[in-house]
Every structure is written in structure tokens, then in C-alpha cells.
Tab-separated table of C-alpha atoms in Angstrom:
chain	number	residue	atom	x	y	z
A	901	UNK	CA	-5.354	16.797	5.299
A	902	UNK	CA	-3.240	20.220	5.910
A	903	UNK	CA	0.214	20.032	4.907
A	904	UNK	CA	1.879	21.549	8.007
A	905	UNK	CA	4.749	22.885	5.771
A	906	UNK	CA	2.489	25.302	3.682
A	907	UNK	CA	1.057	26.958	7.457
A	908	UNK	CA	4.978	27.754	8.635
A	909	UNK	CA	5.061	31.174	9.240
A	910	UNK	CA	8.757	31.786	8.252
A	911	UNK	CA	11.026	30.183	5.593
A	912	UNK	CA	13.930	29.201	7.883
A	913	UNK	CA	13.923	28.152	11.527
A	914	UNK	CA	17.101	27.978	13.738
A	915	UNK	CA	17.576	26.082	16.897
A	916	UNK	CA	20.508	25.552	19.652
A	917	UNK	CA	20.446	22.391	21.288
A	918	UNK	CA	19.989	22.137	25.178
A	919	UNK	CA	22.528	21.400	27.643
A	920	UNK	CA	20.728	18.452	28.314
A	921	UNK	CA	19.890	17.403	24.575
A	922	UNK	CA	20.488	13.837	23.281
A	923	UNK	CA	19.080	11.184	21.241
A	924	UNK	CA	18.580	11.424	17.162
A	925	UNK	CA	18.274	14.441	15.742
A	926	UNK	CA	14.802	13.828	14.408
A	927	UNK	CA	12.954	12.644	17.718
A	928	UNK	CA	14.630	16.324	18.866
A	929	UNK	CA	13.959	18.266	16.430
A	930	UNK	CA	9.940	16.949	16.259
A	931	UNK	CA	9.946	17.553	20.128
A	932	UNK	CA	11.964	20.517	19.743
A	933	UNK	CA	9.176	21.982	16.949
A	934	UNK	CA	6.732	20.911	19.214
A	935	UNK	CA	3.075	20.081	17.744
A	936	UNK	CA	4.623	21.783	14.173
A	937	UNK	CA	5.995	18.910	12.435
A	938	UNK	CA	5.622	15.360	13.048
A	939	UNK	CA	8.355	13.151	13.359
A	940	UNK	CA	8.043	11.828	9.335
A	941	UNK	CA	7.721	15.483	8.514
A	942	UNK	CA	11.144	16.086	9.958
A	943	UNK	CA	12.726	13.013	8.816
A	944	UNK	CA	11.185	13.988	5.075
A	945	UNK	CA	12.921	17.060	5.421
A	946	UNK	CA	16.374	15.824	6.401
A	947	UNK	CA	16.276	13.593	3.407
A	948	UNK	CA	15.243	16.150	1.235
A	949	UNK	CA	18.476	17.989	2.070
A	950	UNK	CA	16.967	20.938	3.853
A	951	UNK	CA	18.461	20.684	7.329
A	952	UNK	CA	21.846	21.958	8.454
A	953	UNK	CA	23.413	20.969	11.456
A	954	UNK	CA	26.724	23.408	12.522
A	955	UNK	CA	26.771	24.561	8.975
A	956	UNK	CA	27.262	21.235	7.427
A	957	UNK	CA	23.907	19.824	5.025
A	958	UNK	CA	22.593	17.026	7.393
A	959	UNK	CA	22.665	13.400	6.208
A	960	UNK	CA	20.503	11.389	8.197
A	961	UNK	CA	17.949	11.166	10.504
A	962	UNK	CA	20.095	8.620	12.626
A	963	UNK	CA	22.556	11.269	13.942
A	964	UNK	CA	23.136	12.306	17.186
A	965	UNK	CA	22.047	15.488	18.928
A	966	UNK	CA	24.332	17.181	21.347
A	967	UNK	CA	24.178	20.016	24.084
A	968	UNK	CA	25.155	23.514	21.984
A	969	UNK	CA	24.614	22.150	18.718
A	970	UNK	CA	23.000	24.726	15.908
A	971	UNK	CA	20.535	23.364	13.735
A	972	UNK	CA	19.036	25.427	10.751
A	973	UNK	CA	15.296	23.965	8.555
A	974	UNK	CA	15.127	25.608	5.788
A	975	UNK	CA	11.371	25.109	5.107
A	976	UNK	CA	9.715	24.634	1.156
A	977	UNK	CA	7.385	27.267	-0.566
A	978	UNK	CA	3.811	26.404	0.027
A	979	UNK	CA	2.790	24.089	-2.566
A	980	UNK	CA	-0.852	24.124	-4.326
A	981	UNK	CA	-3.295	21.389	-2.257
A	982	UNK	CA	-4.243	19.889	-5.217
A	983	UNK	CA	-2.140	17.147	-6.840
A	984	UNK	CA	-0.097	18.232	-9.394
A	985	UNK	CA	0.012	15.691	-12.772
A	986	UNK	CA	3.256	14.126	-12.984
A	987	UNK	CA	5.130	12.597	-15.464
A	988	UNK	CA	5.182	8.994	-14.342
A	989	UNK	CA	4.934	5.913	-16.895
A	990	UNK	CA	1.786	3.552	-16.464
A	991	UNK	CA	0.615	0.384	-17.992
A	992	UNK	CA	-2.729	1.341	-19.151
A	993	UNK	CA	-4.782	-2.008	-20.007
A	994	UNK	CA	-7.942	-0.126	-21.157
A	995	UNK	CA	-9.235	3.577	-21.309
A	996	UNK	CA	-11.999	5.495	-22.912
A	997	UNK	CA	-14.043	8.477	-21.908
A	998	UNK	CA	-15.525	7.569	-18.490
A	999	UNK	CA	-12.393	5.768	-16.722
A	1000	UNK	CA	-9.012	4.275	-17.234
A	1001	UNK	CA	-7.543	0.909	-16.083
A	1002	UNK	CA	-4.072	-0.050	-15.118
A	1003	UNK	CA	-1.551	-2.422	-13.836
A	1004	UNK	CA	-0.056	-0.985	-10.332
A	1005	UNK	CA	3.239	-1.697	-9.995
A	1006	UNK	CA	4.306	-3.001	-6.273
A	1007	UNK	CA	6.323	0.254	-4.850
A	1008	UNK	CA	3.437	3.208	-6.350
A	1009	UNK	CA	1.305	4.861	-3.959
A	1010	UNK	CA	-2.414	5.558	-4.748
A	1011	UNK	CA	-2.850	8.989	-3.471
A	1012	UNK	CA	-0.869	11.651	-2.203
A	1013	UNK	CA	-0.896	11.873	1.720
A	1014	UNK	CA	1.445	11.735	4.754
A	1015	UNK	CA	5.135	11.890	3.698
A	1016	UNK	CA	3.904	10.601	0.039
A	1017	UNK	CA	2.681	13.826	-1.740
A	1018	UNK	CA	4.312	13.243	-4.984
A	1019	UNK	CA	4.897	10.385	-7.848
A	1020	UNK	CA	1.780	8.857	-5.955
A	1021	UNK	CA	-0.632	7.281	-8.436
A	1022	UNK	CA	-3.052	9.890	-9.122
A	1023	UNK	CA	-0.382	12.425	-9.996
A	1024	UNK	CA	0.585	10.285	-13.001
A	1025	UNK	CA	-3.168	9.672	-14.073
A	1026	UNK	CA	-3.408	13.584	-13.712
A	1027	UNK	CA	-0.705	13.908	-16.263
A	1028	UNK	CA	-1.651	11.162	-18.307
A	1029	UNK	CA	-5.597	11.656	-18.945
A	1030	UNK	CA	-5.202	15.383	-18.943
A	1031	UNK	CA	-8.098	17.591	-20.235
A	1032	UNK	CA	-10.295	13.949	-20.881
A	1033	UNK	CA	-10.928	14.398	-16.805
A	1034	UNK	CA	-14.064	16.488	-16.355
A	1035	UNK	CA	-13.716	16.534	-12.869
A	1036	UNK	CA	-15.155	14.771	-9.713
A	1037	UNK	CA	-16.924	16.730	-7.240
A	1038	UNK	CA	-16.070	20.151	-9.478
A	1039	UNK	CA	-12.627	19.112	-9.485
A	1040	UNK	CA	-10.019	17.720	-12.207
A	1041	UNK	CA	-8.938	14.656	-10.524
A	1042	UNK	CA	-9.068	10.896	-11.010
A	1043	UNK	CA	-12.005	9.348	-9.431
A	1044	UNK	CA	-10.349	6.520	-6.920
A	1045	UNK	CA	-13.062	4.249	-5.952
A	1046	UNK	CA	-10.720	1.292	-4.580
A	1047	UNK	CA	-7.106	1.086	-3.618
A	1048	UNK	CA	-4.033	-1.304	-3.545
A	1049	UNK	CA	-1.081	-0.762	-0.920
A	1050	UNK	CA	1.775	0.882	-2.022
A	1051	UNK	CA	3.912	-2.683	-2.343
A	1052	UNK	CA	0.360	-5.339	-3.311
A	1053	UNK	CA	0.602	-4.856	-7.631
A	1054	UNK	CA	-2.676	-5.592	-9.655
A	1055	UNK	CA	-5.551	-4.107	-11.903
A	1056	UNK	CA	-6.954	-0.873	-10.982
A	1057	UNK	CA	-10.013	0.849	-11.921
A	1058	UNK	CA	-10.428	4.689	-11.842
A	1059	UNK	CA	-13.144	7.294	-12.842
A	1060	UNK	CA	-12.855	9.991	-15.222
A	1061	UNK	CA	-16.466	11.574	-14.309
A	1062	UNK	CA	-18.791	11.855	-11.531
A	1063	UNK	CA	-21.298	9.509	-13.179
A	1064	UNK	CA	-18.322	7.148	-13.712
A	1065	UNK	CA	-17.313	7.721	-9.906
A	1066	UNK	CA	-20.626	7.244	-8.343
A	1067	UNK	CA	-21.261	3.870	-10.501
A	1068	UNK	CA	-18.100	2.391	-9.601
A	1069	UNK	CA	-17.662	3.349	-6.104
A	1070	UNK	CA	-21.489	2.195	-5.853
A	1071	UNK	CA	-20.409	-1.459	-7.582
A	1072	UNK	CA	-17.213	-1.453	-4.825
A	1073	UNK	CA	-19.482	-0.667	-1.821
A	1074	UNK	CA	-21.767	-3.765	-3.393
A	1075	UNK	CA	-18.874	-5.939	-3.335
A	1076	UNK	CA	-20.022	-7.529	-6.012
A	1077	UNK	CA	-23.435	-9.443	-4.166
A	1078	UNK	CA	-26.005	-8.334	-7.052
A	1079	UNK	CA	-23.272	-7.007	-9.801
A	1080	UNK	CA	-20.397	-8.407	-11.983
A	1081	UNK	CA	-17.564	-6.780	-9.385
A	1082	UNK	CA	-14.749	-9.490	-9.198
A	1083	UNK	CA	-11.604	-9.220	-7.553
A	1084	UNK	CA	-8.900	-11.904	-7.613
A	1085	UNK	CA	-5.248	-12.168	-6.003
A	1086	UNK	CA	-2.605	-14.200	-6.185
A	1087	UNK	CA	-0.292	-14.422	-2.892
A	1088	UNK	CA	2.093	-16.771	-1.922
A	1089	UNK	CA	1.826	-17.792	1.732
A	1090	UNK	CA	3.932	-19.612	4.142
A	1091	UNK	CA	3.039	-23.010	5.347
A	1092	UNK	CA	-0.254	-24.468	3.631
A	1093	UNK	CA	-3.963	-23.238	5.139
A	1094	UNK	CA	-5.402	-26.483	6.805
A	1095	UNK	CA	-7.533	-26.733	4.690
A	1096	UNK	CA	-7.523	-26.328	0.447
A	1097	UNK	CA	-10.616	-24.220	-0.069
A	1098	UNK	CA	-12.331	-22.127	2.645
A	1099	UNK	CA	-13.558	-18.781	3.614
A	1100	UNK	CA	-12.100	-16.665	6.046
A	1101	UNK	CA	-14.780	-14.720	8.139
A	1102	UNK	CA	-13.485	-12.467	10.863
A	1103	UNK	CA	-13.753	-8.756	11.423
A	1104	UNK	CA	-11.435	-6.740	11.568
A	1105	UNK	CA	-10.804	-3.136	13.214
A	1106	UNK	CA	-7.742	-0.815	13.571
A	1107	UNK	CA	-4.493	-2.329	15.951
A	1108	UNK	CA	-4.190	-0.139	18.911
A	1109	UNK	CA	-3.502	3.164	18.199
A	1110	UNK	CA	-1.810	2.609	14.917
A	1111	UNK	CA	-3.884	4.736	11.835
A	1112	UNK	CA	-3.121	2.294	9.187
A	1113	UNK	CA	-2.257	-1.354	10.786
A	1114	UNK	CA	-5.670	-4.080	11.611
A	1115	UNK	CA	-6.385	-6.786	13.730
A	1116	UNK	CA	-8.576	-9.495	14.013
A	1117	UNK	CA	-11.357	-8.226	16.433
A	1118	UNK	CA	-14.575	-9.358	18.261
A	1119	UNK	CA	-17.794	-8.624	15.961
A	1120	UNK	CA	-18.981	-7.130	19.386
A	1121	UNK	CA	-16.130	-4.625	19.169
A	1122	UNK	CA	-16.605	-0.721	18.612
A	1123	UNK	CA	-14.709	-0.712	15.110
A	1124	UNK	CA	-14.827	-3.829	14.029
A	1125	UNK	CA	-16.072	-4.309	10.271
A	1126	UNK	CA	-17.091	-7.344	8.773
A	1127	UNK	CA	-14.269	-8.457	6.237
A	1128	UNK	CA	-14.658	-12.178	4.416
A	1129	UNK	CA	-12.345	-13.844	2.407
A	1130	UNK	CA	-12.429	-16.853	-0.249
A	1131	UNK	CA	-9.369	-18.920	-0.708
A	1132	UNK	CA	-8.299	-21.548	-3.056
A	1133	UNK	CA	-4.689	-23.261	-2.692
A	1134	UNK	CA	-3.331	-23.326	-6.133
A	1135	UNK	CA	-0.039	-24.853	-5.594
A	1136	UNK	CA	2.262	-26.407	-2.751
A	1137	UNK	CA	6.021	-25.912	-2.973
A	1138	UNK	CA	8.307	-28.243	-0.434
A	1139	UNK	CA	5.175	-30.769	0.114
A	1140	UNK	CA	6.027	-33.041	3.040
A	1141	UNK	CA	4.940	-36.782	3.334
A	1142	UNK	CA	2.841	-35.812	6.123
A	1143	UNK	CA	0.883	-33.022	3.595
A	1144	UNK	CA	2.626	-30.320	5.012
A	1145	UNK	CA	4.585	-27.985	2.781
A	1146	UNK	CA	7.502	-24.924	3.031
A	1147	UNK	CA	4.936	-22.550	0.719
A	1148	UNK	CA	2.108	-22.297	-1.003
A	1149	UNK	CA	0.847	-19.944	-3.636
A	1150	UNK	CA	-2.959	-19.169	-3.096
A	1151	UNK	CA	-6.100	-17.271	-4.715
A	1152	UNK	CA	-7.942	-15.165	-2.971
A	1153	UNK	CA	-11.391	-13.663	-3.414
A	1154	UNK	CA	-12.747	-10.744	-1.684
A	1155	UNK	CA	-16.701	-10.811	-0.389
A	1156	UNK	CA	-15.624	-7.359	1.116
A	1157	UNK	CA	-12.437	-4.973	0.516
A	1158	UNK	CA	-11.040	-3.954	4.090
A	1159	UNK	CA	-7.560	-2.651	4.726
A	1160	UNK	CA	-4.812	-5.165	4.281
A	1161	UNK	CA	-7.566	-7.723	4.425
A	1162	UNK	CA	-6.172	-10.546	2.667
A	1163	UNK	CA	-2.747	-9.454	4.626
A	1164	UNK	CA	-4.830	-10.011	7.835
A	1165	UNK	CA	-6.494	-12.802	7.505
A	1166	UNK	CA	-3.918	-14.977	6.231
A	1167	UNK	CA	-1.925	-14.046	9.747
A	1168	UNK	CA	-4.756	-15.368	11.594
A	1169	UNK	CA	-5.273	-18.497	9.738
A	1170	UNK	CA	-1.168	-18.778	10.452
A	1171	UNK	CA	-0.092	-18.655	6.649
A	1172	UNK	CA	0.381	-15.128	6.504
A	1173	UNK	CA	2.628	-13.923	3.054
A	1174	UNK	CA	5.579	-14.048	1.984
A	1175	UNK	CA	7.894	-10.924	2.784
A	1176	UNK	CA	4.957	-8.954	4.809
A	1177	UNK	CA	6.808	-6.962	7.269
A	1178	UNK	CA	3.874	-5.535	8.984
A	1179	UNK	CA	2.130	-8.807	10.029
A	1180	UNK	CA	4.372	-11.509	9.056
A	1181	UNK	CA	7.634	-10.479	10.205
A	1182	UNK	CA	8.062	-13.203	12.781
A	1183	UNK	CA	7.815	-15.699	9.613
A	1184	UNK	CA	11.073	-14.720	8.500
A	1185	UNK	CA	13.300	-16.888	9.521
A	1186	UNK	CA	11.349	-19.632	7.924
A	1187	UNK	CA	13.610	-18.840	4.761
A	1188	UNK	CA	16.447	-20.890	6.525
A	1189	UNK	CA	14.735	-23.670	5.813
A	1190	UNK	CA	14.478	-23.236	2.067
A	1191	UNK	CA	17.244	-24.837	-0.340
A	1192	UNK	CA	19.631	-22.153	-0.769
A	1193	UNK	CA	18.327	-20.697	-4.359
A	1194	UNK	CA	15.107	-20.219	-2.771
A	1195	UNK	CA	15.960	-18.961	0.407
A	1196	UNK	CA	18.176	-16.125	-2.219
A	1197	UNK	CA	14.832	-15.427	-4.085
A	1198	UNK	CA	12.781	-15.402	-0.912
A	1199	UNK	CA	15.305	-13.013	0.846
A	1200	UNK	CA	15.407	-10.685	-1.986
A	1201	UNK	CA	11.861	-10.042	-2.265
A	1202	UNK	CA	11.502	-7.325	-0.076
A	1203	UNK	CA	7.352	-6.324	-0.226
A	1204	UNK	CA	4.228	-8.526	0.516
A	1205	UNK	CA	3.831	-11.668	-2.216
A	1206	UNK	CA	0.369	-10.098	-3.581
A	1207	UNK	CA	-0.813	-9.522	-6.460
A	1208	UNK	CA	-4.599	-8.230	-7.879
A	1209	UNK	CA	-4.280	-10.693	-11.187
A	1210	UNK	CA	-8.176	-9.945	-11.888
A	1211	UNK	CA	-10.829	-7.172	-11.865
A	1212	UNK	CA	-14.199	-7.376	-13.659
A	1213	UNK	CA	-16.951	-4.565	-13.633
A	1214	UNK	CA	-19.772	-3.092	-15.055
A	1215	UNK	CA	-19.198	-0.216	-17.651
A	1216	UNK	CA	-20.337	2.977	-15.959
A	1217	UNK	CA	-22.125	4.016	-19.376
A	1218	UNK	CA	-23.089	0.718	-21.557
A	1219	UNK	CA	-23.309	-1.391	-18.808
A	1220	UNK	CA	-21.149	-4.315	-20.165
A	1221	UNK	CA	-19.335	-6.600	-18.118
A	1222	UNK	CA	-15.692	-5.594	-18.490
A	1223	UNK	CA	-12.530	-8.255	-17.323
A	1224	UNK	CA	-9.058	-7.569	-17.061
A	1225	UNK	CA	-6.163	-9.357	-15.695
A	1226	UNK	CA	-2.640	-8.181	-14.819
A	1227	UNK	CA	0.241	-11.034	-15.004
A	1228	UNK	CA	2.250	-11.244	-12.084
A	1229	UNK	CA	4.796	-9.095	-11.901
A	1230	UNK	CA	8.570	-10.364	-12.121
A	1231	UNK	CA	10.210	-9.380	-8.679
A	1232	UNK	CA	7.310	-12.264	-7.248
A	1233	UNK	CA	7.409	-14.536	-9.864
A	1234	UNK	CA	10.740	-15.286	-9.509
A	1235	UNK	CA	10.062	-16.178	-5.916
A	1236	UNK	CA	7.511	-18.455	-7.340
A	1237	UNK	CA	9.953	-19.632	-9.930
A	1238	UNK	CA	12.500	-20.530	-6.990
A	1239	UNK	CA	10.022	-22.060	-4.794
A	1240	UNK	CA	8.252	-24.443	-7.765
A	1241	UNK	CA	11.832	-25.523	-8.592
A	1242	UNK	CA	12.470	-26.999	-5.127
């Protein structure tokens, strides 16, 4: 992807509002700059302190624009396109030659991209494994060969090599129908799925226009893409005479590894989790009905209640079945906590 900062042909641009300007400064300035900058590009940059509006450093994206104003970008040097290692601390649960694997923490993006290009994931394993990465594809970089979103915690794999790379990526693609691949979350849920134990199978495909967001979508559809889920109920928190409950916490297994899968499908089944914005957002006011230290936890917890507890592979080299597990993370389990001691 081109970083539209390292193509500006000059250092500093300067701008004097219409007589007809309104509206935030950001939605002006990105239709100001026309195809330039996108709108996060500009927003990145006001928050990185390198806007000026009538002289004054600008503080937020949320100000007004008005007719005669003068705003000044002063744009960054051109940075190198390849990740930079980064001194960022990771739990490392196992590493050797061919890969390394951690715990993600919720809040730690996987690679660098679109108003993320640093203290992403692969800058700290670039820092961290240093000269023991021979490269992938004639480059020194981690091999990623699966991801986690920026706020979902759990085990990671990543390759050190190209042999590595292609034996793991070829295990994920698999997902795990003639291999050892496992993968296992944890995700508390609202409501209870109808039934205990059952497998979700419905495609899914991008939501509108959106890049990163999916729906549920005919199989006959364009871009839909086969995505299955396994689900166990673990535990019920609030449990009703009538079998209904407030919460629930819930394992899932994946048969395939689609974007925000699990998130997805738990919508669609009408449990979806616990704090997702993105496709569970009009579940939120079902933390009034929580006893009050619960509904505290609940509305503190401010990412999606998932967690990848479990991750087992073959080696790349020896072949041996390798398992690790990741214990949930405190933010969520004191939202568990909460919830069990209703």
C-alpha cells in the first residue's frame, strides 16, 4: 500500500478557507487536498501535532472551519516502506529458529497499514528476533500466516523463514481438515445461543462498501466465502427459570478463519459479544439490566470479549504437534468475574 505522505511533493502546504467553508476541519481539509490525503490521513496528522490553524498548533479534528481561515500541514519526511523493528514488550510463549509464538494483547495491531504504521505487531517481532529472521520472500520480516484484530487477545504463531512460512500458512489454509491446526476462543456473549452445542454455517462476504466490516451473505453471492463455526456454551451467568440467561461465556472453534468470523456469526445467531462495537452495538443497553457491579465491569470493558486461549500446530521442521494456550487476559476476566458473581 503507498503511503500518500512519502509521494507529497513539498514539506509544507498552506490553505485559506473559502467564503463559503464550514463543517470540521478534517472533512475540509481531505476535500480541500482533494484525492491527496484521506480523511484518517488528515485526522492522523492533526493528532500528531502537525497542523496549524491561524498560527495556533491545532487540537482536534472536531473544530470548526470558517470562511478566511489559514491553515498550514506541515507534512513528515518520507519514511522507509519497510517496517522498522520497534521496541515493544511481548509475551513470548515459545521460540526457536523457524518461528516464534506469543500472547497478543487486546489493543496491538498485527501489521502496519492504514493510520497504524507503527508499534503494530510485526515492528516489535522485528526488534525482538533480530538477525535470527532470514527473511521471507528475500526480505527480513516476520512471516504472518494468521491474524487477530487489534482488540480479540490470544496465541499467535509467526514464521522466521520461508520454509517456516509456506508450512504454516499451508496448515492455516488447511484449517486443520488433515493436520493438527487447532484454534480455540473464549468469548462471552449476550443472551444464551438456543441451543448448547452447535455449528454455525453461513458465509460471509464484505458489508456494503465498507473494506474491513462482513455480513452474513447468500452462498449464491459474488463474495461470499464459506466460514463455519463450532460452539460450546461453557457457562450461563443470570440463568432464568425459564433457561434463559443475562450472559454466557462460550468456546468457539474455527472449521475456517474469515474476518471477524466468530464476531459475525454470533450476531446472526443473536448472541453477538460482549462490548463489540462494530456488530453488537445495539446490545448495549442490555448492561442496564445487570446488578450494578456487573453492569460497572461490563461498561468498562471497552473491546470485543474474545480471546484465542488455544493454538496447536505442526512444527515446520520436526513435524511435532506443538500446543499452546494463552490465559485470559485481566481487562475480560474481570467481566467474567462480575458476571459469575451475579
Amino acid at each position: 500500500m503507498t503511503d500518500p505522505f512519502n509521494e507529497a511533493a513539498a514539506s509544507r502546504k498552506e490553505l485559506i478557507a473559502e467564503d463559503d467553508a464550514s463543517g470540521r476541519i478534517d472533512a475540509w481539509l481531505t476535500a480541500a487536498l482533494g484525492q491527496e490525503f484521506s480523511r484518517n490521513r488528515v485526522k492522523a496528522l492533526i493528532e500528531q501535532g502537525a497542523v496549524q490553524l491561524n498560527g495556533n498548533l491545532l487540537d482536534s479534528p472536531n473544530r470548526k472551519i470558517k470562511p478566511g481561515d489559514s491553515v498550514v500541514i506541515d507534512l513528515p519526511e518520507p519514511e522507509d516502506p519497510q517496517p522498522k523493528g520497534e521496541n515493544i514488550p511481548l509475551e513470548v510463549l515459545y521460540e526457536d529458529k523457524d518461528l516464534i509464538v506469543i500472547a497478543k494483547p487486546p489493543g496491538l495491531v498485527v501489521h502496519p497499514g492504514a493510520g497504524n504504521w507503527h508499534g503494530t505487531l510485526v515492528n516489535a517481532l522485528i526488534y525482538h528476533c533480530g538477525d535470527t529472521l532470514s527473511g521471507i520472500g528475500g526480505v527480513k520480516r516476520p512471516g504472518i500466516v494468521h491474524r487477530l484484530d487489534k482488540d480479540t487477545s490470544g496465541v499467535m504463531v509467526v514464521a522466521k523463514n520461508d520454509i517456516a512460512h509456506r508450512h504454516l500458512a499451508d496448515q492455516f489454509a488447511d484449517h486443520g481438515r488433515t493436520g493438527p491446526l487447532e484454534r480455540a476462543y473464549r468469548a462471552v456473549v449476550w443472551g444464551r445461543p438456543r441451543t448448547l452445542a452447535g455449528t454455525i454455517d453461513a458465509a460471509l462476504g464484505r458489508s456494503g462498501a465498507d473494506r474491513t466490516k462482513r455480513t452474513v451473505k447468500r452462498e449464491d453471492t459474488d463474495d461470499a466465502r464459506e466460514a463455519i463455526t463450532h460452539y460450546t456454551v461453557l457457562e450461563r451467568y443470570g440463568e432464568k427459570p425459564d433457561a434463559t440467561c443475562l450472559a454466557s461465556l462460550v468456546e468457539c472453534r474455527l472449521e475456517t478463519g474469515r474476518t471477524h468470523q466468530i464476531r459475525v456469526h454470533m450476531a446472526h445467531i443473536g448472541n453477538p459479544l460482549v462490548g463489540d462495537q462494530e456488530y453488537g452495538a445495539a446490545f448495549k443497553t442490555k448492561a442496564n439490566l445487570l446488578p450494578e457491579d456487573a453492569k460497572r465491569a461490563v461498561n468498562k470493558f471497552h473491546r470485543q470479549a474474545l480471546h484465542a486461549y488455544l493454538l496447536a500446530f505442526a512444527h515446520p521442521t520436526t513435524g511435532k504437534t506443538m500446543r499452546f494456550e494463552a490465559p485470559i487476559p485481566a481487562d475480560l476476566q474481570k467481566v467474567i468475574d462480575a458476571l459469575k458473581a451475579m
